[in-house]
């Protein structure tokens, strides 16, 4: 794989349902009710149940590790949680789209990947960057 | 309440040991939809050069977020837990977390400032093995929204 500045990662679309949030809550230990109860979510001013920000970060991470082919190659990873991903209580859920582009080639065989993560056409993560070791 | 800059650099006692299990890593990988066998199959992990199955990159949060939250128990910090949201997250992996690791988390306040009525506090959590080998550094920015 030849990687240069501007190389684009394959776009990935992840479907997120309420069931996925329940599963992530159990696996991560984050049982905040805004991720499973509409009653609690709306009481704190949210439009409804929202995905865990860390779940969205994990999905965007998958787009990167799927591209490198090696989860261990992701050495640094950062995001800012911008907007919440609202997940309706239906079979379709929400769609999270991850696009990425190599922003810089660094020393020691590392590359910086700049990620654009959207749901419903809005950016949900900002300053999302991963540093990966190129094979 | 405005955060006191003097808090920067304050460290908290190390956590109890967290032992990383293969089952937990497989459960986490399934929850994020990752089917890479290095998370579930020890033979595949060894073939990729790891001593045992490895964690997906954001698995560290299952240990580090709870460790970061201990700063909220500090009366000098004075932030109400119910107002806190997770603003930013950064991981630096010194090596992948793997099954069998016995991890200790040490929390330090890395930054503290107040902007437009919101308190922004960055907790650094250093994850190391019991023997002191650095594994992951996590920076979690916690935002306490001002009471408008």
PDB file of C-alpha atoms in Angstrom:
ATOM      1  CA  UNK A   1       0.000   0.000   0.000  1.00  0.00           C
ATOM      2  CA  UNK A   2       1.466   3.338  -1.037  1.00  0.00           C
ATOM      3  CA  UNK A   3       0.347   6.032   1.332  1.00  0.00           C
ATOM      4  CA  UNK A   4       0.809   9.706   0.632  1.00  0.00           C
ATOM      5  CA  UNK A   5      -0.650  12.871   2.059  1.00  0.00           C
ATOM      6  CA  UNK A   6      -4.206  12.988   0.756  1.00  0.00           C
ATOM      7  CA  UNK A   7      -4.675   9.207   0.533  1.00  0.00           C
ATOM      8  CA  UNK A   8      -8.306   8.535   1.421  1.00  0.00           C
ATOM      9  CA  UNK A   9      -9.606   5.712   3.579  1.00  0.00           C
ATOM     10  CA  UNK A  10     -12.600   3.775   2.276  1.00  0.00           C
ATOM     11  CA  UNK A  11     -15.761   5.418   3.574  1.00  0.00           C
ATOM     12  CA  UNK A  12     -17.484   3.349   6.247  1.00  0.00           C
ATOM     13  CA  UNK A  13     -21.126   3.562   7.289  1.00  0.00           C
ATOM     14  CA  UNK A  14     -22.140   2.050  10.619  1.00  0.00           C
ATOM     15  CA  UNK A  15     -25.756   1.491  11.622  1.00  0.00           C
ATOM     16  CA  UNK A  16     -26.382   2.075  15.333  1.00  0.00           C
ATOM     17  CA  UNK A  17     -29.564   0.799  16.987  1.00  0.00           C
ATOM     18  CA  UNK A  18     -30.811   0.893  20.580  1.00  0.00           C
ATOM     19  CA  UNK A  19     -29.750  -2.738  20.870  1.00  0.00           C
ATOM     20  CA  UNK A  20     -26.179  -1.755  19.979  1.00  0.00           C
ATOM     21  CA  UNK A  21     -26.210   0.866  22.745  1.00  0.00           C
ATOM     22  CA  UNK A  22     -27.414  -1.659  25.332  1.00  0.00           C
ATOM     23  CA  UNK A  23     -24.672  -4.017  24.262  1.00  0.00           C
ATOM     24  CA  UNK A  24     -22.019  -1.295  24.394  1.00  0.00           C
ATOM     25  CA  UNK A  25     -23.246  -0.205  27.820  1.00  0.00           C
ATOM     26  CA  UNK A  26     -22.750  -3.721  29.148  1.00  0.00           C
ATOM     27  CA  UNK A  27     -19.345  -4.213  27.535  1.00  0.00           C
ATOM     28  CA  UNK A  28     -17.988  -0.811  28.561  1.00  0.00           C
ATOM     29  CA  UNK A  29     -19.629  -0.467  31.968  1.00  0.00           C
ATOM     30  CA  UNK A  30     -21.111   2.933  31.036  1.00  0.00           C
ATOM     31  CA  UNK A  31     -24.721   2.636  32.220  1.00  0.00           C
ATOM     32  CA  UNK A  32     -25.616   6.331  32.065  1.00  0.00           C
ATOM     33  CA  UNK A  33     -29.399   6.269  31.422  1.00  0.00           C
ATOM     34  CA  UNK A  34     -29.172   8.955  28.688  1.00  0.00           C
ATOM     35  CA  UNK A  35     -27.952   6.046  26.524  1.00  0.00           C
ATOM     36  CA  UNK A  36     -31.033   3.870  27.086  1.00  0.00           C
ATOM     37  CA  UNK A  37     -33.909   5.884  28.618  1.00  0.00           C
ATOM     38  CA  UNK A  38     -35.832   8.483  26.579  1.00  0.00           C
ATOM     39  CA  UNK A  39     -37.393   9.707  29.815  1.00  0.00           C
ATOM     40  CA  UNK A  40     -34.011  10.550  31.355  1.00  0.00           C
ATOM     41  CA  UNK A  41     -32.508  11.823  28.075  1.00  0.00           C
ATOM     42  CA  UNK A  42     -35.345  14.285  27.453  1.00  0.00           C
ATOM     43  CA  UNK A  43     -35.341  15.381  31.108  1.00  0.00           C
ATOM     44  CA  UNK A  44     -31.785  16.695  30.640  1.00  0.00           C
ATOM     45  CA  UNK A  45     -32.660  18.499  27.423  1.00  0.00           C
ATOM     46  CA  UNK A  46     -31.594  15.937  24.813  1.00  0.00           C
ATOM     47  CA  UNK A  47     -33.890  15.140  21.873  1.00  0.00           C
ATOM     48  CA  UNK A  48     -33.874  11.478  22.938  1.00  0.00           C
ATOM     49  CA  UNK A  49     -31.515   8.617  23.709  1.00  0.00           C
ATOM     50  CA  UNK A  50     -28.010   9.299  22.373  1.00  0.00           C
ATOM     51  CA  UNK A  51     -25.111   6.994  21.579  1.00  0.00           C
ATOM     52  CA  UNK A  52     -22.156   6.853  23.952  1.00  0.00           C
ATOM     53  CA  UNK A  53     -19.514   9.225  22.561  1.00  0.00           C
ATOM     54  CA  UNK A  54     -16.979   6.478  23.219  1.00  0.00           C
ATOM     55  CA  UNK A  55     -19.049   4.111  21.058  1.00  0.00           C
ATOM     56  CA  UNK A  56     -18.895   6.571  18.155  1.00  0.00           C
ATOM     57  CA  UNK A  57     -15.140   6.927  18.790  1.00  0.00           C
ATOM     58  CA  UNK A  58     -14.828   3.123  18.698  1.00  0.00           C
ATOM     59  CA  UNK A  59     -16.655   2.921  15.353  1.00  0.00           C
ATOM     60  CA  UNK A  60     -14.438   5.591  13.832  1.00  0.00           C
ATOM     61  CA  UNK A  61     -11.464   3.645  15.201  1.00  0.00           C
ATOM     62  CA  UNK A  62     -12.712   0.576  13.339  1.00  0.00           C
ATOM     63  CA  UNK A  63     -12.621   2.509  10.086  1.00  0.00           C
ATOM     64  CA  UNK A  64      -8.936   3.205  10.779  1.00  0.00           C
ATOM     65  CA  UNK A  65      -7.921  -0.258  11.983  1.00  0.00           C
ATOM     66  CA  UNK A  66      -9.856  -1.843   9.114  1.00  0.00           C
ATOM     67  CA  UNK A  67      -7.792   0.253   6.730  1.00  0.00           C
ATOM     68  CA  UNK A  68      -4.427  -0.545   8.336  1.00  0.00           C
ATOM     69  CA  UNK A  69      -5.459  -4.180   8.834  1.00  0.00           C
ATOM     70  CA  UNK A  70      -3.887  -4.152  12.291  1.00  0.00           C
ATOM     71  CA  UNK A  71      -5.550  -2.830  15.463  1.00  0.00           C
ATOM     72  CA  UNK A  72      -2.116  -2.594  17.107  1.00  0.00           C
ATOM     73  CA  UNK A  73      -0.992  -0.073  14.473  1.00  0.00           C
ATOM     74  CA  UNK A  74      -3.161   2.669  15.976  1.00  0.00           C
ATOM     75  CA  UNK A  75      -0.746   4.292  18.412  1.00  0.00           C
ATOM     76  CA  UNK A  76      -2.488   7.571  19.129  1.00  0.00           C
ATOM     77  CA  UNK A  77      -6.150   8.476  18.788  1.00  0.00           C
ATOM     78  CA  UNK A  78      -8.052  11.569  19.824  1.00  0.00           C
ATOM     79  CA  UNK A  79     -11.498  13.081  19.340  1.00  0.00           C
ATOM     80  CA  UNK A  80     -13.632  15.950  20.572  1.00  0.00           C
ATOM     81  CA  UNK A  81     -17.259  15.048  21.164  1.00  0.00           C
ATOM     82  CA  UNK A  82     -19.175  17.696  19.222  1.00  0.00           C
ATOM     83  CA  UNK A  83     -22.804  16.765  18.688  1.00  0.00           C
ATOM     84  CA  UNK A  84     -24.626  13.772  20.078  1.00  0.00           C
ATOM     85  CA  UNK A  85     -25.752  10.905  17.823  1.00  0.00           C
ATOM     86  CA  UNK A  86     -29.476  10.567  18.487  1.00  0.00           C
ATOM     87  CA  UNK A  87     -30.604   6.956  18.162  1.00  0.00           C
ATOM     88  CA  UNK A  88     -34.354   6.488  17.585  1.00  0.00           C
ATOM     89  CA  UNK A  89     -36.172   3.477  19.027  1.00  0.00           C
ATOM     90  CA  UNK A  90     -36.795   1.719  15.713  1.00  0.00           C
ATOM     91  CA  UNK A  91     -35.132  -0.921  13.559  1.00  0.00           C
ATOM     92  CA  UNK A  92     -33.206   1.589  11.445  1.00  0.00           C
ATOM     93  CA  UNK A  93     -31.516   3.437  14.312  1.00  0.00           C
ATOM     94  CA  UNK A  94     -28.927   6.023  13.272  1.00  0.00           C
ATOM     95  CA  UNK A  95     -26.176   5.962  10.662  1.00  0.00           C
ATOM     96  CA  UNK A  96     -22.646   7.048  11.476  1.00  0.00           C
ATOM     97  CA  UNK A  97     -20.442   7.771   8.458  1.00  0.00           C
ATOM     98  CA  UNK A  98     -16.663   7.811   8.803  1.00  0.00           C
ATOM     99  CA  UNK A  99     -14.369   9.318   6.198  1.00  0.00           C
ATOM    100  CA  UNK A 100     -10.633   9.656   6.603  1.00  0.00           C
ATOM    101  CA  UNK A 101      -7.675  11.104   4.818  1.00  0.00           C
ATOM    102  CA  UNK A 102      -3.956  10.983   5.479  1.00  0.00           C
ATOM    103  CA  UNK A 103      -3.095  14.463   6.730  1.00  0.00           C
ATOM    104  CA  UNK A 104       0.628  14.050   7.292  1.00  0.00           C
ATOM    105  CA  UNK A 105       3.455  11.557   7.080  1.00  0.00           C
ATOM    106  CA  UNK A 106       5.464  11.604  10.291  1.00  0.00           C
ATOM    107  CA  UNK A 107       8.832  10.231  11.358  1.00  0.00           C
ATOM    108  CA  UNK A 108       9.366   6.562  12.236  1.00  0.00           C
ATOM    109  CA  UNK A 109       6.905   5.213   9.644  1.00  0.00           C
ATOM    110  CA  UNK A 110       3.911   6.918  11.239  1.00  0.00           C
ATOM    111  CA  UNK A 111       1.068   8.715   9.486  1.00  0.00           C
ATOM    112  CA  UNK A 112      -1.637  11.031  10.797  1.00  0.00           C
ATOM    113  CA  UNK A 113      -5.146  10.251   9.628  1.00  0.00           C
ATOM    114  CA  UNK A 114      -7.734  13.033   9.848  1.00  0.00           C
ATOM    115  CA  UNK A 115     -11.269  11.737  10.324  1.00  0.00           C
ATOM    116  CA  UNK A 116     -14.626  13.235   9.458  1.00  0.00           C
ATOM    117  CA  UNK A 117     -17.437  11.565  11.376  1.00  0.00           C
ATOM    118  CA  UNK A 118     -21.032  12.507  10.626  1.00  0.00           C
ATOM    119  CA  UNK A 119     -24.559  11.410  11.501  1.00  0.00           C
ATOM    120  CA  UNK A 120     -27.630  12.800   9.763  1.00  0.00           C
ATOM    121  CA  UNK A 121     -25.352  15.073   7.725  1.00  0.00           C
ATOM    122  CA  UNK A 122     -23.896  16.772  10.829  1.00  0.00           C
ATOM    123  CA  UNK A 123     -20.391  16.426  12.161  1.00  0.00           C
ATOM    124  CA  UNK A 124     -20.547  14.525  15.483  1.00  0.00           C
ATOM    125  CA  UNK A 125     -16.825  14.338  16.266  1.00  0.00           C
ATOM    126  CA  UNK A 126     -14.349  17.122  15.672  1.00  0.00           C
ATOM    127  CA  UNK A 127     -10.550  17.213  15.871  1.00  0.00           C
ATOM    128  CA  UNK A 128     -10.692  13.474  15.255  1.00  0.00           C
ATOM    129  CA  UNK A 129      -7.207  12.238  14.481  1.00  0.00           C
ATOM    130  CA  UNK A 130      -5.405   8.938  14.569  1.00  0.00           C
ATOM    131  CA  UNK A 131      -1.703   8.272  14.328  1.00  0.00           C
ATOM    132  CA  UNK A 132      -0.991   4.912  12.734  1.00  0.00           C
ATOM    133  CA  UNK A 133       2.121   2.892  12.099  1.00  0.00           C
ATOM    134  CA  UNK A 134       2.306   2.023   8.423  1.00  0.00           C
ATOM    135  CA  UNK A 135       3.194  -1.571   7.593  1.00  0.00           C
TER     136      UNK A 135
ATOM    137  CA  UNK B   1     -17.230  27.857  40.676  1.00  0.00           C
ATOM    138  CA  UNK B   2     -14.015  28.640  38.843  1.00  0.00           C
ATOM    139  CA  UNK B   3     -11.432  25.880  38.907  1.00  0.00           C
ATOM    140  CA  UNK B   4      -8.244  26.569  40.771  1.00  0.00           C
ATOM    141  CA  UNK B   5      -5.154  26.330  38.560  1.00  0.00           C
ATOM    142  CA  UNK B   6      -3.244  25.074  41.589  1.00  0.00           C
ATOM    143  CA  UNK B   7      -5.006  21.762  41.018  1.00  0.00           C
ATOM    144  CA  UNK B   8      -2.882  21.098  37.916  1.00  0.00           C
ATOM    145  CA  UNK B   9      -0.358  18.384  38.667  1.00  0.00           C
ATOM    146  CA  UNK B  10      -2.306  16.900  41.551  1.00  0.00           C
ATOM    147  CA  UNK B  11      -2.071  13.094  41.553  1.00  0.00           C
ATOM    148  CA  UNK B  12      -4.257  10.499  43.192  1.00  0.00           C
ATOM    149  CA  UNK B  13      -3.325   7.127  44.684  1.00  0.00           C
ATOM    150  CA  UNK B  14      -2.993   4.245  42.188  1.00  0.00           C
ATOM    151  CA  UNK B  15      -6.050   2.081  41.539  1.00  0.00           C
ATOM    152  CA  UNK B  16      -6.471  -1.527  42.525  1.00  0.00           C
ATOM    153  CA  UNK B  17      -5.125  -3.981  39.944  1.00  0.00           C
ATOM    154  CA  UNK B  18      -7.424  -4.575  36.949  1.00  0.00           C
ATOM    155  CA  UNK B  19      -6.822  -7.963  35.387  1.00  0.00           C
ATOM    156  CA  UNK B  20      -7.616  -8.056  31.659  1.00  0.00           C
ATOM    157  CA  UNK B  21      -9.526 -11.204  30.688  1.00  0.00           C
ATOM    158  CA  UNK B  22      -9.941 -12.783  27.243  1.00  0.00           C
ATOM    159  CA  UNK B  23     -13.697 -12.935  27.719  1.00  0.00           C
ATOM    160  CA  UNK B  24     -13.964  -9.217  28.448  1.00  0.00           C
ATOM    161  CA  UNK B  25     -11.908  -8.325  25.370  1.00  0.00           C
ATOM    162  CA  UNK B  26     -14.081 -10.557  23.175  1.00  0.00           C
ATOM    163  CA  UNK B  27     -17.225  -8.997  24.649  1.00  0.00           C
ATOM    164  CA  UNK B  28     -15.944  -5.474  23.995  1.00  0.00           C
ATOM    165  CA  UNK B  29     -14.834  -6.298  20.438  1.00  0.00           C
ATOM    166  CA  UNK B  30     -18.269  -7.775  19.693  1.00  0.00           C
ATOM    167  CA  UNK B  31     -20.003  -4.710  21.154  1.00  0.00           C
ATOM    168  CA  UNK B  32     -18.158  -2.388  18.764  1.00  0.00           C
ATOM    169  CA  UNK B  33     -18.679  -4.824  15.875  1.00  0.00           C
ATOM    170  CA  UNK B  34     -15.013  -5.656  15.350  1.00  0.00           C
ATOM    171  CA  UNK B  35     -14.503  -9.169  14.008  1.00  0.00           C
ATOM    172  CA  UNK B  36     -10.692  -9.039  13.840  1.00  0.00           C
ATOM    173  CA  UNK B  37      -9.551 -12.384  15.300  1.00  0.00           C
ATOM    174  CA  UNK B  38      -6.626 -10.758  17.182  1.00  0.00           C
ATOM    175  CA  UNK B  39      -9.266  -9.755  19.779  1.00  0.00           C
ATOM    176  CA  UNK B  40     -10.706 -13.242  20.237  1.00  0.00           C
ATOM    177  CA  UNK B  41      -8.368 -15.959  19.001  1.00  0.00           C
ATOM    178  CA  UNK B  42      -5.067 -16.437  20.884  1.00  0.00           C
ATOM    179  CA  UNK B  43      -3.529 -18.294  17.919  1.00  0.00           C
ATOM    180  CA  UNK B  44      -4.363 -15.424  15.552  1.00  0.00           C
ATOM    181  CA  UNK B  45      -2.960 -12.935  18.073  1.00  0.00           C
ATOM    182  CA  UNK B  46       0.275 -14.934  18.388  1.00  0.00           C
ATOM    183  CA  UNK B  47       0.564 -15.149  14.602  1.00  0.00           C
ATOM    184  CA  UNK B  48       0.372 -11.334  14.567  1.00  0.00           C
ATOM    185  CA  UNK B  49       3.212 -11.148  17.101  1.00  0.00           C
ATOM    186  CA  UNK B  50       1.266 -10.673  20.344  1.00  0.00           C
ATOM    187  CA  UNK B  51       1.644 -12.899  23.424  1.00  0.00           C
ATOM    188  CA  UNK B  52      -2.167 -13.136  23.779  1.00  0.00           C
ATOM    189  CA  UNK B  53      -5.354 -11.567  22.410  1.00  0.00           C
ATOM    190  CA  UNK B  54      -5.220  -7.762  22.283  1.00  0.00           C
ATOM    191  CA  UNK B  55      -7.793  -5.092  23.057  1.00  0.00           C
ATOM    192  CA  UNK B  56      -9.428  -2.793  20.500  1.00  0.00           C
ATOM    193  CA  UNK B  57      -7.837   0.686  20.783  1.00  0.00           C
ATOM    194  CA  UNK B  58     -10.672   2.294  22.776  1.00  0.00           C
ATOM    195  CA  UNK B  59     -11.039  -0.584  25.257  1.00  0.00           C
ATOM    196  CA  UNK B  60      -8.746   1.336  27.627  1.00  0.00           C
ATOM    197  CA  UNK B  61     -11.673   3.629  28.450  1.00  0.00           C
ATOM    198  CA  UNK B  62     -13.340   0.846  30.441  1.00  0.00           C
ATOM    199  CA  UNK B  63     -10.526   1.256  32.956  1.00  0.00           C
ATOM    200  CA  UNK B  64      -9.462   4.866  32.491  1.00  0.00           C
ATOM    201  CA  UNK B  65     -12.805   6.681  32.637  1.00  0.00           C
ATOM    202  CA  UNK B  66     -13.614   5.399  36.120  1.00  0.00           C
ATOM    203  CA  UNK B  67     -10.068   6.330  37.160  1.00  0.00           C
ATOM    204  CA  UNK B  68     -10.518   9.844  35.695  1.00  0.00           C
ATOM    205  CA  UNK B  69     -13.783  10.294  37.577  1.00  0.00           C
ATOM    206  CA  UNK B  70     -12.044  10.044  40.962  1.00  0.00           C
ATOM    207  CA  UNK B  71     -11.012  13.677  40.557  1.00  0.00           C
ATOM    208  CA  UNK B  72     -14.707  14.548  40.987  1.00  0.00           C
ATOM    209  CA  UNK B  73     -14.582  13.060  44.500  1.00  0.00           C
ATOM    210  CA  UNK B  74     -11.909  15.601  45.430  1.00  0.00           C
ATOM    211  CA  UNK B  75     -13.605  18.319  47.505  1.00  0.00           C
ATOM    212  CA  UNK B  76     -11.057  20.883  46.217  1.00  0.00           C
ATOM    213  CA  UNK B  77     -12.278  20.254  42.654  1.00  0.00           C
ATOM    214  CA  UNK B  78     -15.857  20.984  43.663  1.00  0.00           C
ATOM    215  CA  UNK B  79     -17.565  19.835  40.471  1.00  0.00           C
ATOM    216  CA  UNK B  80     -21.052  18.403  40.600  1.00  0.00           C
ATOM    217  CA  UNK B  81     -21.001  14.977  38.930  1.00  0.00           C
ATOM    218  CA  UNK B  82     -24.466  15.460  37.431  1.00  0.00           C
ATOM    219  CA  UNK B  83     -23.264  18.429  35.328  1.00  0.00           C
ATOM    220  CA  UNK B  84     -20.308  16.594  33.793  1.00  0.00           C
ATOM    221  CA  UNK B  85     -20.055  15.483  30.183  1.00  0.00           C
ATOM    222  CA  UNK B  86     -17.124  13.898  28.367  1.00  0.00           C
ATOM    223  CA  UNK B  87     -15.707  16.616  26.103  1.00  0.00           C
ATOM    224  CA  UNK B  88     -12.575  15.126  24.564  1.00  0.00           C
ATOM    225  CA  UNK B  89     -10.664  11.888  24.670  1.00  0.00           C
ATOM    226  CA  UNK B  90      -7.160  10.975  23.646  1.00  0.00           C
ATOM    227  CA  UNK B  91      -5.250   7.708  23.939  1.00  0.00           C
ATOM    228  CA  UNK B  92      -1.547   7.156  23.471  1.00  0.00           C
ATOM    229  CA  UNK B  93      -0.832   3.437  23.279  1.00  0.00           C
ATOM    230  CA  UNK B  94       2.673   2.455  24.346  1.00  0.00           C
ATOM    231  CA  UNK B  95       1.724  -1.095  23.418  1.00  0.00           C
ATOM    232  CA  UNK B  96      -1.639  -2.859  22.972  1.00  0.00           C
ATOM    233  CA  UNK B  97      -3.498  -3.924  26.111  1.00  0.00           C
ATOM    234  CA  UNK B  98      -3.638  -7.727  26.125  1.00  0.00           C
ATOM    235  CA  UNK B  99      -5.282 -10.547  28.013  1.00  0.00           C
ATOM    236  CA  UNK B 100      -3.432 -11.344  31.207  1.00  0.00           C
ATOM    237  CA  UNK B 101      -2.295  -7.769  31.781  1.00  0.00           C
ATOM    238  CA  UNK B 102      -2.544  -6.692  35.408  1.00  0.00           C
ATOM    239  CA  UNK B 103      -3.059  -2.951  35.064  1.00  0.00           C
ATOM    240  CA  UNK B 104      -2.803  -0.148  37.577  1.00  0.00           C
ATOM    241  CA  UNK B 105      -4.286   3.279  36.799  1.00  0.00           C
ATOM    242  CA  UNK B 106      -2.757   6.452  38.199  1.00  0.00           C
ATOM    243  CA  UNK B 107      -4.714   9.674  37.780  1.00  0.00           C
ATOM    244  CA  UNK B 108      -3.276  13.192  37.568  1.00  0.00           C
ATOM    245  CA  UNK B 109      -4.986  16.510  36.841  1.00  0.00           C
ATOM    246  CA  UNK B 110      -3.364  17.591  33.572  1.00  0.00           C
ATOM    247  CA  UNK B 111      -5.243  20.839  32.965  1.00  0.00           C
ATOM    248  CA  UNK B 112      -7.965  22.876  34.630  1.00  0.00           C
ATOM    249  CA  UNK B 113      -9.611  26.032  33.361  1.00  0.00           C
ATOM    250  CA  UNK B 114     -12.921  27.801  33.292  1.00  0.00           C
ATOM    251  CA  UNK B 115     -14.302  29.100  29.999  1.00  0.00           C
ATOM    252  CA  UNK B 116     -17.578  30.989  29.624  1.00  0.00           C
ATOM    253  CA  UNK B 117     -18.944  29.609  32.875  1.00  0.00           C
ATOM    254  CA  UNK B 118     -17.979  26.014  32.086  1.00  0.00           C
ATOM    255  CA  UNK B 119     -15.297  24.170  34.021  1.00  0.00           C
ATOM    256  CA  UNK B 120     -12.927  22.153  31.831  1.00  0.00           C
ATOM    257  CA  UNK B 121     -10.815  19.606  33.608  1.00  0.00           C
ATOM    258  CA  UNK B 122      -8.435  17.198  31.882  1.00  0.00           C
ATOM    259  CA  UNK B 123      -7.625  14.043  33.797  1.00  0.00           C
ATOM    260  CA  UNK B 124      -4.586  12.075  32.673  1.00  0.00           C
ATOM    261  CA  UNK B 125      -4.673   8.398  33.506  1.00  0.00           C
ATOM    262  CA  UNK B 126      -1.460   6.444  33.147  1.00  0.00           C
ATOM    263  CA  UNK B 127      -2.096   2.741  32.722  1.00  0.00           C
ATOM    264  CA  UNK B 128       0.873   0.567  33.545  1.00  0.00           C
ATOM    265  CA  UNK B 129       1.388  -3.046  34.465  1.00  0.00           C
ATOM    266  CA  UNK B 130       1.839  -3.946  38.104  1.00  0.00           C
ATOM    267  CA  UNK B 131       5.572  -4.134  37.332  1.00  0.00           C
ATOM    268  CA  UNK B 132       5.596  -0.573  36.024  1.00  0.00           C
ATOM    269  CA  UNK B 133       5.645  -1.142  32.250  1.00  0.00           C
ATOM    270  CA  UNK B 134       3.771   1.776  30.610  1.00  0.00           C
ATOM    271  CA  UNK B 135       0.834   0.534  28.511  1.00  0.00           C
ATOM    272  CA  UNK B 136      -1.469   3.477  27.728  1.00  0.00           C
ATOM    273  CA  UNK B 137      -1.842   7.145  28.566  1.00  0.00           C
ATOM    274  CA  UNK B 138      -5.401   8.463  28.462  1.00  0.00           C
ATOM    275  CA  UNK B 139      -6.437  12.114  28.536  1.00  0.00           C
ATOM    276  CA  UNK B 140     -10.119  12.697  29.294  1.00  0.00           C
ATOM    277  CA  UNK B 141     -11.442  16.231  29.220  1.00  0.00           C
ATOM    278  CA  UNK B 142     -14.450  16.517  31.490  1.00  0.00           C
ATOM    279  CA  UNK B 143     -16.743  19.483  30.978  1.00  0.00           C
ATOM    280  CA  UNK B 144     -18.952  20.723  33.799  1.00  0.00           C
ATOM    281  CA  UNK B 145     -21.581  22.928  32.255  1.00  0.00           C
ATOM    282  CA  UNK B 146     -22.220  26.166  34.087  1.00  0.00           C
ATOM    283  CA  UNK B 147     -25.581  26.519  35.773  1.00  0.00           C
ATOM    284  CA  UNK B 148     -27.178  29.106  33.515  1.00  0.00           C
TER     285      UNK B 148
END
